[in-house]
Tab-separated table of C-alpha atoms in Angstrom:
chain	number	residue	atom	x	y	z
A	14	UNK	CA	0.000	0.000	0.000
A	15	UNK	CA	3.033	1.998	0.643
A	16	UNK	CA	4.456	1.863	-2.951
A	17	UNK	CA	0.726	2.397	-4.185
A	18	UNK	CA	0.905	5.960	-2.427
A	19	UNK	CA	3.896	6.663	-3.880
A	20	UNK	CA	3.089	6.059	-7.180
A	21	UNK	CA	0.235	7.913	-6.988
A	22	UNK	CA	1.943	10.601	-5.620
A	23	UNK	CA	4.523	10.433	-8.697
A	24	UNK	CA	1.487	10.561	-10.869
A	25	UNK	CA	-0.016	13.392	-9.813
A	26	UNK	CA	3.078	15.511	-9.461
A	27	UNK	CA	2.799	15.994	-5.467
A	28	UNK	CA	5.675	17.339	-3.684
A	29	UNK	CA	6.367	17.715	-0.154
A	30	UNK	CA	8.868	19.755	1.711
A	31	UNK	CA	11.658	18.170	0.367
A	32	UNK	CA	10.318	18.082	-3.464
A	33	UNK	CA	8.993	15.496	-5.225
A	34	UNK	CA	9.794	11.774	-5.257
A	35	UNK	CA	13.103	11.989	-7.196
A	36	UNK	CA	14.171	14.894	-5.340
A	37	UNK	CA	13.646	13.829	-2.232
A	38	UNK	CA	15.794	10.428	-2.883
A	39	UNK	CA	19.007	12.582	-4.019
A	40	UNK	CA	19.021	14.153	-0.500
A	41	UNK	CA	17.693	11.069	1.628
A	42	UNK	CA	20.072	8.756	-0.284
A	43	UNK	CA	23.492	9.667	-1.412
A	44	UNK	CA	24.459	6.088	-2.840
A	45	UNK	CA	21.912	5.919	-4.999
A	46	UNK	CA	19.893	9.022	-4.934
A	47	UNK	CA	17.286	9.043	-8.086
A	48	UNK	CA	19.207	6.292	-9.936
A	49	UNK	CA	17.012	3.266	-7.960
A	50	UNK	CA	13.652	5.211	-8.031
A	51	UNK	CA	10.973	2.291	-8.002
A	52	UNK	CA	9.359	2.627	-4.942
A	53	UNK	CA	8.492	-1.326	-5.190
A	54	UNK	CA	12.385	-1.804	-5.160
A	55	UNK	CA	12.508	0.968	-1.955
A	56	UNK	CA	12.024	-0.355	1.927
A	57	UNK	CA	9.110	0.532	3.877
A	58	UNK	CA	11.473	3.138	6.009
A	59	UNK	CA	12.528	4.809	2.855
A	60	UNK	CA	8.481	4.861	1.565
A	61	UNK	CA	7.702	6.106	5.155
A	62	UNK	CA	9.916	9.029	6.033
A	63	UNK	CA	9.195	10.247	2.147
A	64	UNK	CA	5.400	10.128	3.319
A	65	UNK	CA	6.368	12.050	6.124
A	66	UNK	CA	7.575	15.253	4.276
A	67	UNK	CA	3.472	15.640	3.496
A	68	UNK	CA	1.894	18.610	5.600
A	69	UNK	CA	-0.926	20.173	3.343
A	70	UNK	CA	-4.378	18.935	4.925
A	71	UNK	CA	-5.373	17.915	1.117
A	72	UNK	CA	-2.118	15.372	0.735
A	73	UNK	CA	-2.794	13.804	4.168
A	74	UNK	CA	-6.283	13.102	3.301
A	75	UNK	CA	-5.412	11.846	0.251
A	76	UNK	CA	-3.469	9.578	1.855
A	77	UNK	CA	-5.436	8.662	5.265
A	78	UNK	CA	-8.796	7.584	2.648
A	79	UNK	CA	-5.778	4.983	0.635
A	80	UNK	CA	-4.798	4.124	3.682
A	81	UNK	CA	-8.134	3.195	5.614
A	82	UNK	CA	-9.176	1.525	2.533
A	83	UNK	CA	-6.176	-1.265	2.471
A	84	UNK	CA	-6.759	-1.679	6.034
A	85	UNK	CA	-10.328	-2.262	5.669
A	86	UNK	CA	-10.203	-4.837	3.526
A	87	UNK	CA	-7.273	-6.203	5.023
A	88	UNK	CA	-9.513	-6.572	8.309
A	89	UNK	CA	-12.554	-8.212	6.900
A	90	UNK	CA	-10.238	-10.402	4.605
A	91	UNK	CA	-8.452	-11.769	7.851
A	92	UNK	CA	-11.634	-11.854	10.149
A	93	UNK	CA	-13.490	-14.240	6.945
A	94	UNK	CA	-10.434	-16.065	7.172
A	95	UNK	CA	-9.447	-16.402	10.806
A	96	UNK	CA	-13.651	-17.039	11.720
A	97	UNK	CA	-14.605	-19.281	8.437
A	98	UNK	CA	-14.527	-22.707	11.032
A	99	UNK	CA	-17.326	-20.554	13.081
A	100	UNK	CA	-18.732	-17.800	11.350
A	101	UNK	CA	-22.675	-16.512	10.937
A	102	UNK	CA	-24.316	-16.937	8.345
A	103	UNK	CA	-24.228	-13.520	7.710
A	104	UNK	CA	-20.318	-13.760	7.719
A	105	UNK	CA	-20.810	-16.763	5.331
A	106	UNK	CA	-22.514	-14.848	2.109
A	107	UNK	CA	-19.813	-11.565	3.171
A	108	UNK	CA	-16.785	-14.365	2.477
A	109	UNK	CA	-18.747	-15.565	-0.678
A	110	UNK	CA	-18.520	-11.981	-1.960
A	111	UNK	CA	-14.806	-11.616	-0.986
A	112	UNK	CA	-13.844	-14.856	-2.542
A	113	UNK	CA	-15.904	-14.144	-6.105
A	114	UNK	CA	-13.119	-13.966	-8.833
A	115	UNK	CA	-15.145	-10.755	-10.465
A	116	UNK	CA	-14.679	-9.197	-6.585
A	117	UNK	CA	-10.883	-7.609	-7.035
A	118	UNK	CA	-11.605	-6.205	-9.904
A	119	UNK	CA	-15.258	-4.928	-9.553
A	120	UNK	CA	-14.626	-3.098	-6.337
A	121	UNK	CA	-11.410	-1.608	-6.805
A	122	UNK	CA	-12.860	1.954	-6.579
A	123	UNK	CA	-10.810	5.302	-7.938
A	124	UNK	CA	-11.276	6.131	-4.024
A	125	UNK	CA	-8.026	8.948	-4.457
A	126	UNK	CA	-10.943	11.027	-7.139
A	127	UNK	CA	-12.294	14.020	-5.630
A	128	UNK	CA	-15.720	13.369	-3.306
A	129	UNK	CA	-14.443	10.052	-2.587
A	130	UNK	CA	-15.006	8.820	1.781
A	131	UNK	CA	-14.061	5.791	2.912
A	132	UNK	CA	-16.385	4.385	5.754
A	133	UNK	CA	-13.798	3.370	8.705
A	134	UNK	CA	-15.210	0.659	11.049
A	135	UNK	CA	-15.011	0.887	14.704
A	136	UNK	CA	-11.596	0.035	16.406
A	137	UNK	CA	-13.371	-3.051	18.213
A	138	UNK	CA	-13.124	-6.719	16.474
A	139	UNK	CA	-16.936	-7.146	17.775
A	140	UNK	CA	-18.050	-4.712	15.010
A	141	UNK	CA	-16.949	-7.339	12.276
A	142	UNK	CA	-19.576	-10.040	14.026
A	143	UNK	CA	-22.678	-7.734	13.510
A	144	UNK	CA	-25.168	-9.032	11.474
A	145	UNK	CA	-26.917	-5.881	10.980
A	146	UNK	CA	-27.848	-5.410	7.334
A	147	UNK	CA	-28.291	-2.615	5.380
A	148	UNK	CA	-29.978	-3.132	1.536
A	149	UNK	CA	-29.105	0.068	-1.071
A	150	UNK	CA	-30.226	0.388	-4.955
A	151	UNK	CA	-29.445	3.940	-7.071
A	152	UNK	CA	-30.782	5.165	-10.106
A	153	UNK	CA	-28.359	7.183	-12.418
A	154	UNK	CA	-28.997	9.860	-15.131
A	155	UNK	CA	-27.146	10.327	-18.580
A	156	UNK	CA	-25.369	13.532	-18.018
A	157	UNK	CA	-23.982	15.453	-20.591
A	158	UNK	CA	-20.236	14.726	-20.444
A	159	UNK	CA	-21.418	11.178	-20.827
A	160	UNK	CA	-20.753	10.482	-17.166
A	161	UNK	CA	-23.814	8.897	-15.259
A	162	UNK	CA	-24.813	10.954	-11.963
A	163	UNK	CA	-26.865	9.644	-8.849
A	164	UNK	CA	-30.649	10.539	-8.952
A	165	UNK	CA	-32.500	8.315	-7.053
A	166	UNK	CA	-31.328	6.446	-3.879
A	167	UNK	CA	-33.149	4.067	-1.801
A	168	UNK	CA	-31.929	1.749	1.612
A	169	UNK	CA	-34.011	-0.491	3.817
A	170	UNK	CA	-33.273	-3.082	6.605
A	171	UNK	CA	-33.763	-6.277	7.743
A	172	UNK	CA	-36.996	-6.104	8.367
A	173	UNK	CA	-37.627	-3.629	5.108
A	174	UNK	CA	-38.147	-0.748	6.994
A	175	UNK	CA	-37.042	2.640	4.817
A	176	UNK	CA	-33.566	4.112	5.777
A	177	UNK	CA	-33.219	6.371	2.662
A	178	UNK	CA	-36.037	7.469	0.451
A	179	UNK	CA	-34.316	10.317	-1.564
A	180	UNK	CA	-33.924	12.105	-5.122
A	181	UNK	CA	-30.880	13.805	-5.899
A	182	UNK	CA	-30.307	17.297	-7.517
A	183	UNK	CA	-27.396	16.750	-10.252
A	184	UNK	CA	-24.446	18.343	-9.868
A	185	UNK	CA	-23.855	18.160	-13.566
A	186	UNK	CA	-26.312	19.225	-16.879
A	187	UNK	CA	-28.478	16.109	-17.383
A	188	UNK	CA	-28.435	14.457	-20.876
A	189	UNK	CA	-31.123	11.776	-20.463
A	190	UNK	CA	-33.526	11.295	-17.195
A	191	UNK	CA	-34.141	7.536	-19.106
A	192	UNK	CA	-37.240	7.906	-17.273
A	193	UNK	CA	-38.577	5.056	-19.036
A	194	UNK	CA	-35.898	2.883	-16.889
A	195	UNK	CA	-35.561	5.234	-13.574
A	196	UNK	CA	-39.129	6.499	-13.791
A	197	UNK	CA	-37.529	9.858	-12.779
A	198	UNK	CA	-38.429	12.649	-14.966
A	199	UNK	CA	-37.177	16.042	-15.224
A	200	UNK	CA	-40.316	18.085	-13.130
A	201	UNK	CA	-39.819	15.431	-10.225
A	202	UNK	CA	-36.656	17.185	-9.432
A	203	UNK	CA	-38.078	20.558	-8.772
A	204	UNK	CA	-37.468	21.743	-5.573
A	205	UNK	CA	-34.883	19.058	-4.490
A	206	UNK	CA	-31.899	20.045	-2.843
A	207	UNK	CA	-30.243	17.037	-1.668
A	208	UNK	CA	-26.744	16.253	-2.515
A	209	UNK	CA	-24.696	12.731	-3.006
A	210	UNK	CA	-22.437	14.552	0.494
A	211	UNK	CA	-26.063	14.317	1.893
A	212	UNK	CA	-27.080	10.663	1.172
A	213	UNK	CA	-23.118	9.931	2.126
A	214	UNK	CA	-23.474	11.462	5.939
A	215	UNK	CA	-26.769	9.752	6.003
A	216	UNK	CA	-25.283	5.756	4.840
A	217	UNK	CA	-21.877	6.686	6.799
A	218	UNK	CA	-24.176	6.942	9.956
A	219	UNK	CA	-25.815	3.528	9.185
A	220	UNK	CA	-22.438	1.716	8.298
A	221	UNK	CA	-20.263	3.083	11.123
A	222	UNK	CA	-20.681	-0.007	13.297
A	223	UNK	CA	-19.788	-2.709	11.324
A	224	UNK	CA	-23.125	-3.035	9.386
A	225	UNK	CA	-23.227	-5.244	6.113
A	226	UNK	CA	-23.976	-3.150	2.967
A	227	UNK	CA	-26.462	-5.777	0.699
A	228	UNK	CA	-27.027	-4.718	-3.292
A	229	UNK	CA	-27.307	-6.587	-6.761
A	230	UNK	CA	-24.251	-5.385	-8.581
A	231	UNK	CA	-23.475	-3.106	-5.644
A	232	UNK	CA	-20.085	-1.867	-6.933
A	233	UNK	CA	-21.814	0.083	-9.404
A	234	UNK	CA	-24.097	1.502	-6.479
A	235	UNK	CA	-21.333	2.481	-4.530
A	236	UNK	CA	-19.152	3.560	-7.446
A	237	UNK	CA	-21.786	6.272	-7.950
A	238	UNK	CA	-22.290	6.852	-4.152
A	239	UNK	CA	-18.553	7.596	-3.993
A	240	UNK	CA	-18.547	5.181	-0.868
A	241	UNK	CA	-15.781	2.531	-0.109
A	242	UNK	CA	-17.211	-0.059	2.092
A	243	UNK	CA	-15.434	-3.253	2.633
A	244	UNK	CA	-18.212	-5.600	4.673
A	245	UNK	CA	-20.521	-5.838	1.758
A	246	UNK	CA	-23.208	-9.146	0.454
A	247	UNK	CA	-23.259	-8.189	-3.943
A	248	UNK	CA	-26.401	-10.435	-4.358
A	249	UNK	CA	-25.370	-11.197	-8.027
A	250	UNK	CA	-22.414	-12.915	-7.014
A	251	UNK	CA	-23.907	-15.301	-3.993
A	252	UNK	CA	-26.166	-17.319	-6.539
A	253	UNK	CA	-25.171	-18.914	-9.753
A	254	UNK	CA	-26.381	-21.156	-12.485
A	255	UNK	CA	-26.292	-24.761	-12.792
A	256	UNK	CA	-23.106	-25.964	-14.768
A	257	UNK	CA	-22.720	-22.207	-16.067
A	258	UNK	CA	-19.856	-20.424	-15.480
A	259	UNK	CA	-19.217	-18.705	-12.270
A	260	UNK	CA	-18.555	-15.251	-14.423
A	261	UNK	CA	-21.993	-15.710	-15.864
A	262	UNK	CA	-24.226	-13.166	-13.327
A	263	UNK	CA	-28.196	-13.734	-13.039
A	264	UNK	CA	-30.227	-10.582	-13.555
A	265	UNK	CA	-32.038	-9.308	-10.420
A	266	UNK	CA	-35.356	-10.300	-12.534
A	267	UNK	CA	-34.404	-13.388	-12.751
A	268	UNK	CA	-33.169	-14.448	-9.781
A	269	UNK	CA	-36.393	-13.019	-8.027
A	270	UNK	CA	-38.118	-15.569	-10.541
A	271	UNK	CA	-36.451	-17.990	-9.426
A	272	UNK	CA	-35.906	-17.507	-5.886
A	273	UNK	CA	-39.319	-15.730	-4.612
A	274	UNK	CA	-41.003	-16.426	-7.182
A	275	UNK	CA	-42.272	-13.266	-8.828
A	276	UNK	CA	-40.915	-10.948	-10.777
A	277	UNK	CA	-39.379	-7.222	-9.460
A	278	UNK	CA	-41.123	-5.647	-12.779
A	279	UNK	CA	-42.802	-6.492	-15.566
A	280	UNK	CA	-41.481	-6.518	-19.153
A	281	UNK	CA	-40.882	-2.686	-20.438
A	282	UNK	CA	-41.578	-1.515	-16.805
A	283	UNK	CA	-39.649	1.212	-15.458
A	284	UNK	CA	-37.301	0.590	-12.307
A	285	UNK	CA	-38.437	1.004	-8.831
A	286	UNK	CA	-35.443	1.675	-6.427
A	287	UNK	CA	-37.055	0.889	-3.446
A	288	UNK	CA	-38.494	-2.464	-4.746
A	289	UNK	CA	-34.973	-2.951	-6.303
A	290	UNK	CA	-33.323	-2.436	-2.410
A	291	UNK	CA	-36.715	-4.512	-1.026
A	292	UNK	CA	-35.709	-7.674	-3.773
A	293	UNK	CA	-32.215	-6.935	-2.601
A	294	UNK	CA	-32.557	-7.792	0.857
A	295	UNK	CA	-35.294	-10.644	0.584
A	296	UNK	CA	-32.475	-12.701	-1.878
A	297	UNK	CA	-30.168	-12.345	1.446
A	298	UNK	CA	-33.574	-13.647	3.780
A	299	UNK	CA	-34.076	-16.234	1.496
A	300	UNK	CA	-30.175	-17.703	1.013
A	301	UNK	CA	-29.732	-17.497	4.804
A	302	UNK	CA	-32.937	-19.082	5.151
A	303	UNK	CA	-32.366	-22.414	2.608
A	304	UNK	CA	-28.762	-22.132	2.073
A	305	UNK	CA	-27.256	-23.620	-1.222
A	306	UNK	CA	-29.812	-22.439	-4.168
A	307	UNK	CA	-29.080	-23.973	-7.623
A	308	UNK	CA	-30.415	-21.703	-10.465
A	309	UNK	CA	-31.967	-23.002	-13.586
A	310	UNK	CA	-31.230	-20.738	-16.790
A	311	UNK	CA	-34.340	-19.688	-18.119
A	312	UNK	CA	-35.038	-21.418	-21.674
A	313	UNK	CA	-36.687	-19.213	-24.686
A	314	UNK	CA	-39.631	-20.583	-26.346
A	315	UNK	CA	-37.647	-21.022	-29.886
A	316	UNK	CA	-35.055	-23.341	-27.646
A	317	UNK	CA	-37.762	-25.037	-25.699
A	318	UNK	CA	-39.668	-26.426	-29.075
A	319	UNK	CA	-35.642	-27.204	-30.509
A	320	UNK	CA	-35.228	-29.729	-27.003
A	321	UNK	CA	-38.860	-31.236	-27.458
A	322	UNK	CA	-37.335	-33.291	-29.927
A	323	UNK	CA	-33.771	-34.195	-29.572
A	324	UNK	CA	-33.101	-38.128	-30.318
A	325	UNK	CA	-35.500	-40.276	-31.418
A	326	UNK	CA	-35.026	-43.636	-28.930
A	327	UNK	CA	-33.689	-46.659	-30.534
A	328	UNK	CA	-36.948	-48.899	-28.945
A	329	UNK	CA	-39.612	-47.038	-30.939
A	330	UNK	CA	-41.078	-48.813	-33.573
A	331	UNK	CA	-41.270	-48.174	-37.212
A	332	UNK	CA	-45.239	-47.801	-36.957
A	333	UNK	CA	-44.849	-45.022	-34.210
A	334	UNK	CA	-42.368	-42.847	-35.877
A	335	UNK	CA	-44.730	-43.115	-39.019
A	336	UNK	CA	-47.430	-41.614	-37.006
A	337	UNK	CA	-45.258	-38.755	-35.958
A	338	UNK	CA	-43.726	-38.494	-39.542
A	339	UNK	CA	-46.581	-39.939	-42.089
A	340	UNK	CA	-45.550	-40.467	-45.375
A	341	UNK	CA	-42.381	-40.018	-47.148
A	342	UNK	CA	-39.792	-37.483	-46.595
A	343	UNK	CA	-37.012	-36.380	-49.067
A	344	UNK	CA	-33.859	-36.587	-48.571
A	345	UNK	CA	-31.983	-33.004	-49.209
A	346	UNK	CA	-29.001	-32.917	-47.243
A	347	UNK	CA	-26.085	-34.831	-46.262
A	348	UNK	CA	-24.502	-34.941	-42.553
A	349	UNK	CA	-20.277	-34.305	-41.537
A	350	UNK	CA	-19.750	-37.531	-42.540
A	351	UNK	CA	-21.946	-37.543	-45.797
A	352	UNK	CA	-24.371	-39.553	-44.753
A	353	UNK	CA	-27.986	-38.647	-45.650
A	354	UNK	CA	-30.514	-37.310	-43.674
A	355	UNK	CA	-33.962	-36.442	-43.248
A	356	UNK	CA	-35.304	-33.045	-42.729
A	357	UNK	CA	-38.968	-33.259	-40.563
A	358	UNK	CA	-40.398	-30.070	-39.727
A	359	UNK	CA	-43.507	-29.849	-36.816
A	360	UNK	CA	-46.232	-27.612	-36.278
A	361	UNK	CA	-47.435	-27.337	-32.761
A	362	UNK	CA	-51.352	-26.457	-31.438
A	363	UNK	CA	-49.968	-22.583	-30.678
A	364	UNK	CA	-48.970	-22.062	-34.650
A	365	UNK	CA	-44.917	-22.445	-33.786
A	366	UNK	CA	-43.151	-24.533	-35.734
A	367	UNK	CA	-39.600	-26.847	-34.678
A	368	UNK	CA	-37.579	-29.181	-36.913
A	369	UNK	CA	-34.981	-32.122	-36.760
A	370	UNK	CA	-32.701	-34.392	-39.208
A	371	UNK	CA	-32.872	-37.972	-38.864
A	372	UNK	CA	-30.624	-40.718	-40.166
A	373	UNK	CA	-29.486	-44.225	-39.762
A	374	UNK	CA	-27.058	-44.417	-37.056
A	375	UNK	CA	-25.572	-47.828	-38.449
A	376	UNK	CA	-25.223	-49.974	-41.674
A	377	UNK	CA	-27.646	-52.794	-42.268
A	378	UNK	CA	-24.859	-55.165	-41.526
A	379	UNK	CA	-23.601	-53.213	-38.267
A	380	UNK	CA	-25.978	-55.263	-35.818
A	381	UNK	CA	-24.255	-58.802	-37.321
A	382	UNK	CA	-21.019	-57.006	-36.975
A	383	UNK	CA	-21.153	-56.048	-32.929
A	384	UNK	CA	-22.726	-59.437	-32.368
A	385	UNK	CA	-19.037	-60.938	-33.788
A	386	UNK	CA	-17.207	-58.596	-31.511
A	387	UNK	CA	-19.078	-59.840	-28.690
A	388	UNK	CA	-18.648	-63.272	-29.344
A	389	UNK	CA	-14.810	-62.350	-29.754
A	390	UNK	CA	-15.076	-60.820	-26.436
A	391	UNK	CA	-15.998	-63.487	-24.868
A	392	UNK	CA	-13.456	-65.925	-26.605
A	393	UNK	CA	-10.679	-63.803	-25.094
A	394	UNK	CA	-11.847	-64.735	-21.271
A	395	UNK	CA	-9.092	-66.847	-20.991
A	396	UNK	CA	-6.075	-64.395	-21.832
A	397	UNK	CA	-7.154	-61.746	-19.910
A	398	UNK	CA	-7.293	-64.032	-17.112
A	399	UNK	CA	-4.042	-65.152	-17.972
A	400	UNK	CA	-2.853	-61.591	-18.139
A	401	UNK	CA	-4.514	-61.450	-14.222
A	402	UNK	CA	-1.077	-61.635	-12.380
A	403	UNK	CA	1.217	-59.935	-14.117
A	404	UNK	CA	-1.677	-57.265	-14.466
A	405	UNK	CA	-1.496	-57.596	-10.481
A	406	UNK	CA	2.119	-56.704	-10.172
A	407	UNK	CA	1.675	-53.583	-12.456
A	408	UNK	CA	-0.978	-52.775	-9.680
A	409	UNK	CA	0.717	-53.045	-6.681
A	410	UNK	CA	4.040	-51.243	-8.390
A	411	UNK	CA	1.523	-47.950	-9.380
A	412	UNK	CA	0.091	-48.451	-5.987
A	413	UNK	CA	3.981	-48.084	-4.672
A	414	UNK	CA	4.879	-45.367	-6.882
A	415	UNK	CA	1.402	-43.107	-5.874
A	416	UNK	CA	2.485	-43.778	-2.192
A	417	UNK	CA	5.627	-41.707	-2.533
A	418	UNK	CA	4.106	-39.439	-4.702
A	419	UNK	CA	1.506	-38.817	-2.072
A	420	UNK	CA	4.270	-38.025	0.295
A	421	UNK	CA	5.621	-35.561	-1.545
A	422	UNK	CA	2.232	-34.260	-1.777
A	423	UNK	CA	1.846	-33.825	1.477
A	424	UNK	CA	5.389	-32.368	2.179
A	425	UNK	CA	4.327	-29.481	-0.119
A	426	UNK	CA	0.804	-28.953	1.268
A	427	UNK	CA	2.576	-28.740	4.278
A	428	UNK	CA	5.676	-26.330	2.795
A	429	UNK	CA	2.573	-23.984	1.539
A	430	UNK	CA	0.710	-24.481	4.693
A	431	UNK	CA	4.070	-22.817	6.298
A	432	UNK	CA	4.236	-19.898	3.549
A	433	UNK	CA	0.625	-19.033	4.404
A	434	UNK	CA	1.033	-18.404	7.999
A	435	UNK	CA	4.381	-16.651	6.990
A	436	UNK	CA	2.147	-14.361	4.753
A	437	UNK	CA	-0.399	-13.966	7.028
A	438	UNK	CA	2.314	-12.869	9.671
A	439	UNK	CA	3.281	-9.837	7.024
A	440	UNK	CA	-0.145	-8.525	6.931
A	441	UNK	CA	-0.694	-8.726	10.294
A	442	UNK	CA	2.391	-6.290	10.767
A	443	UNK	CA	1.976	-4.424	7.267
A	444	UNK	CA	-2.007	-3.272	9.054
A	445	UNK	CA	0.205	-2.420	11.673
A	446	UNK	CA	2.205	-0.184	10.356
A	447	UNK	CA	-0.806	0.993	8.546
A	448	UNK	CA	-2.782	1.801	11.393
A	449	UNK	CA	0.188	3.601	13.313
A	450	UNK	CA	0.845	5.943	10.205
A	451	UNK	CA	-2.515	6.694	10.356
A	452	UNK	CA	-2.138	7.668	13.928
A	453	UNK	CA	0.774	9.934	12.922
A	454	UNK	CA	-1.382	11.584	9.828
A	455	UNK	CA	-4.357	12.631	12.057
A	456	UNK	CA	-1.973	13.956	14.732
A	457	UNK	CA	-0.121	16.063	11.953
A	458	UNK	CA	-3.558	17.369	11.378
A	459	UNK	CA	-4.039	17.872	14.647
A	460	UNK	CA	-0.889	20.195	14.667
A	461	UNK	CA	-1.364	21.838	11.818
A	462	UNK	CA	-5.308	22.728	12.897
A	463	UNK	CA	-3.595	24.607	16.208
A	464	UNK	CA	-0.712	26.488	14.594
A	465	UNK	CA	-3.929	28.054	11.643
């Protein structure tokens, strides 16, 4: 975290009182000066006492909100970790977020922009046990730069009590209301005042103690919000298809199909935030409630008629097919292989229409020719039993051979077993270190606020 801040400071041309970066490495280090420059190749001391040369109140917040957010997630990371043998279920869908391969790279907010707060838990580990829950859903308007802006925001609880019931004035000339998707139109924002600073004093005060944040997709919620919160339950990413993969998110439609079993809106409806956060909330309910949920994809109608008919069974006789195909059918194209097939088309009672090819799967002579093999098969009894013991001693070598393959195995479970509590060590220390430079950045504040 320390070389991120340095980079970023590198990036945005921020000097202290001993220059910039560069500058401040040909005073601090006459050996190498500027020549070694990478703060990834600099110790943390080095990283550190560069930090240190920081005094304006906008650097050292800059800095504390990068700072807070590493340790955040570095807390909740190690408390899923350290509490997954005994953990609520609560905890349980919280680690299921964490662990989601889409999770690094969804929430890694631009937290250094300008408006940016980062929501810092309370100092005591009980805060990371709460199972208070907090569900939030935003609507966004198209706004003229082609950046979206926060116009609607809605948060209940638990029980789906309202929290947050608000529209938002637009800091920015609005493009498109898409009120046919927000159901917010222009007029409805007469009179509003209400800021995103507003709705962020008003979810800080809910989220201060350790309360889990619940949303569908809720990095692009809180990307908009301009909130970094690490204890968070992203309801797309806690259910999942059957055999589909893992990157493949269901739609909050859907899964409120298939979960509650109604819809959120109907079909060209417009979006209802509150119903959105309401939905939100009563996936969590309903996961805590019946655990593992396996979730069907939803099959069109034009692929539901194409699986009525997918093999045609080898006992059906040749009077049965002939009701379901009467008469004769041409034969117009050929198969991969060349072989000829069939083309049958159906018409169903509703007016849809499906189709299928047919062909022979053997020749005539095919059925003489596996009852040869069979009998040949059965000829060769004797030589495989023959082939028994020295078939016996290949065994029991492999057997031998997995056995100290298994050790070794087990030596380097045990080897990475060691290099995860060696890792685990570091980040114990690197939060820290964290958490004591933050102590020294708020009481540089503090000294700077009584010499103004």
């Amino acid at each position: 975290v320390l070389v991120e801040i340095v980079k970023l400071v590198q990036k945005r041309g921020l000097e202290g009182t001993q220059g910039g970066w560069k500058e401040f490495l040909k005073t601090y280090d006459k050996k190498f000066g500027a020549s070694l420059s990478d703060p990834s190749k600099r110790s943390n001391d080095v990283l550190v006492s560069f930090l240190k040369t920081f005094t304006k109140d906008d650097d050292l917040e800059l800095f504390s909100r990068v700072l807070q957010s590493h340790l955040n997630r570095n807390r909740v990371e190690q408390f899923s970790k350290q509490s997954r043998d005994n953990e609520t279920p609560e905890q349980s869908l919280v680690r299921l977020t964490l662990e989601h391969p889409q999770y690094l790279i969804d929430y890694a907010f631009p937290i250094v922009d300008e408006g940016w707060i980062v929501i810092k838990p309370p100092k005591k580990s009980r805060a990371l046990k709460s199972n208070v829950m907090i569900a939030v859903d935003c609507e966004m308007v198209l706004c003229d730069d082609g950046t979206e802006a926060l116009v609607r925001v809605c948060a209940v609880d638990r029980d789906l009590q309202v929290k947050i019931n608000e529209l938002i004035k637009p800091n920015k000339a609005v493009a498109d209301y898409r009120t046919e998707i927000t159901g917010v139109a222009a007029g409805d924002l007469d009179g509003v005042t209400c800021s995103v600073a507003d709705i962020q004093k008003s979810l800080k005060k809910l989220l201060s103690n350790g309360t889990i944040l619940v949303g569908h997709g809720l990095h692009n919620d809180l990307q908009v919000l301009k909130i970094d919160h690490a204890r968070v339950i992203d309801t797309s990413y806690i259910f999942k298809y059957l055999d589909a993969p893992i990157y493949r998110k269901p739609s909050l439609n859907n899964l409120c199909k298939s979960v509650l079993g109604y819809e959120v809106r109907k079909p060209g409806a417009a979006h209802n935030c509150l119903d959105d956060a309401c939905a939100a909330m009563k996936l969590v309910l309903a996961k805590l409630e019946r655990g593992e949920i396996t979730l069907f994809p939803d099959v069109s109608q034009p692929e539901r008629e194409k699986l009525l008919l997918h093999r045609i069974p080898v006992y059906v006789h040749r009077e049965e097919i002939s009701k379901v195909i009467p008469g004769a059918v041409a034969i117009e194209v050929k198969d991969s292989h060349g072989l000829p097939q069939k083309l049958v088309s159906f018409q169903f009672g509703d007016g849809s229409t499906a189709s299928l090819y047919i062909r022979k799967m053997a020749q005539e002579d095919s059925h003489r020719e596996v009852l040869s093999n069979k009998r040949a098969f059965e000829g060769e009894e004797t030589l495989i039993e023959s082939k028994k013991l020295k078939t016996d001693e290949k065994i029991t070598k492999k057997v031998m051979d997995d056995n100290s393959q298994l050790d070794d195995h087990l030596k380097e479970i045990e080897r990475l077993k060691q290099e995860l509590q060696e890792k685990d060590a570091k980040i114990v220390l690197q939060d820290k270190m964290i958490s004591n430079l933050l102590k020294k950045v708020e009481e540089m504040k503090k000294v700077l606020n009584k010499r103004k």
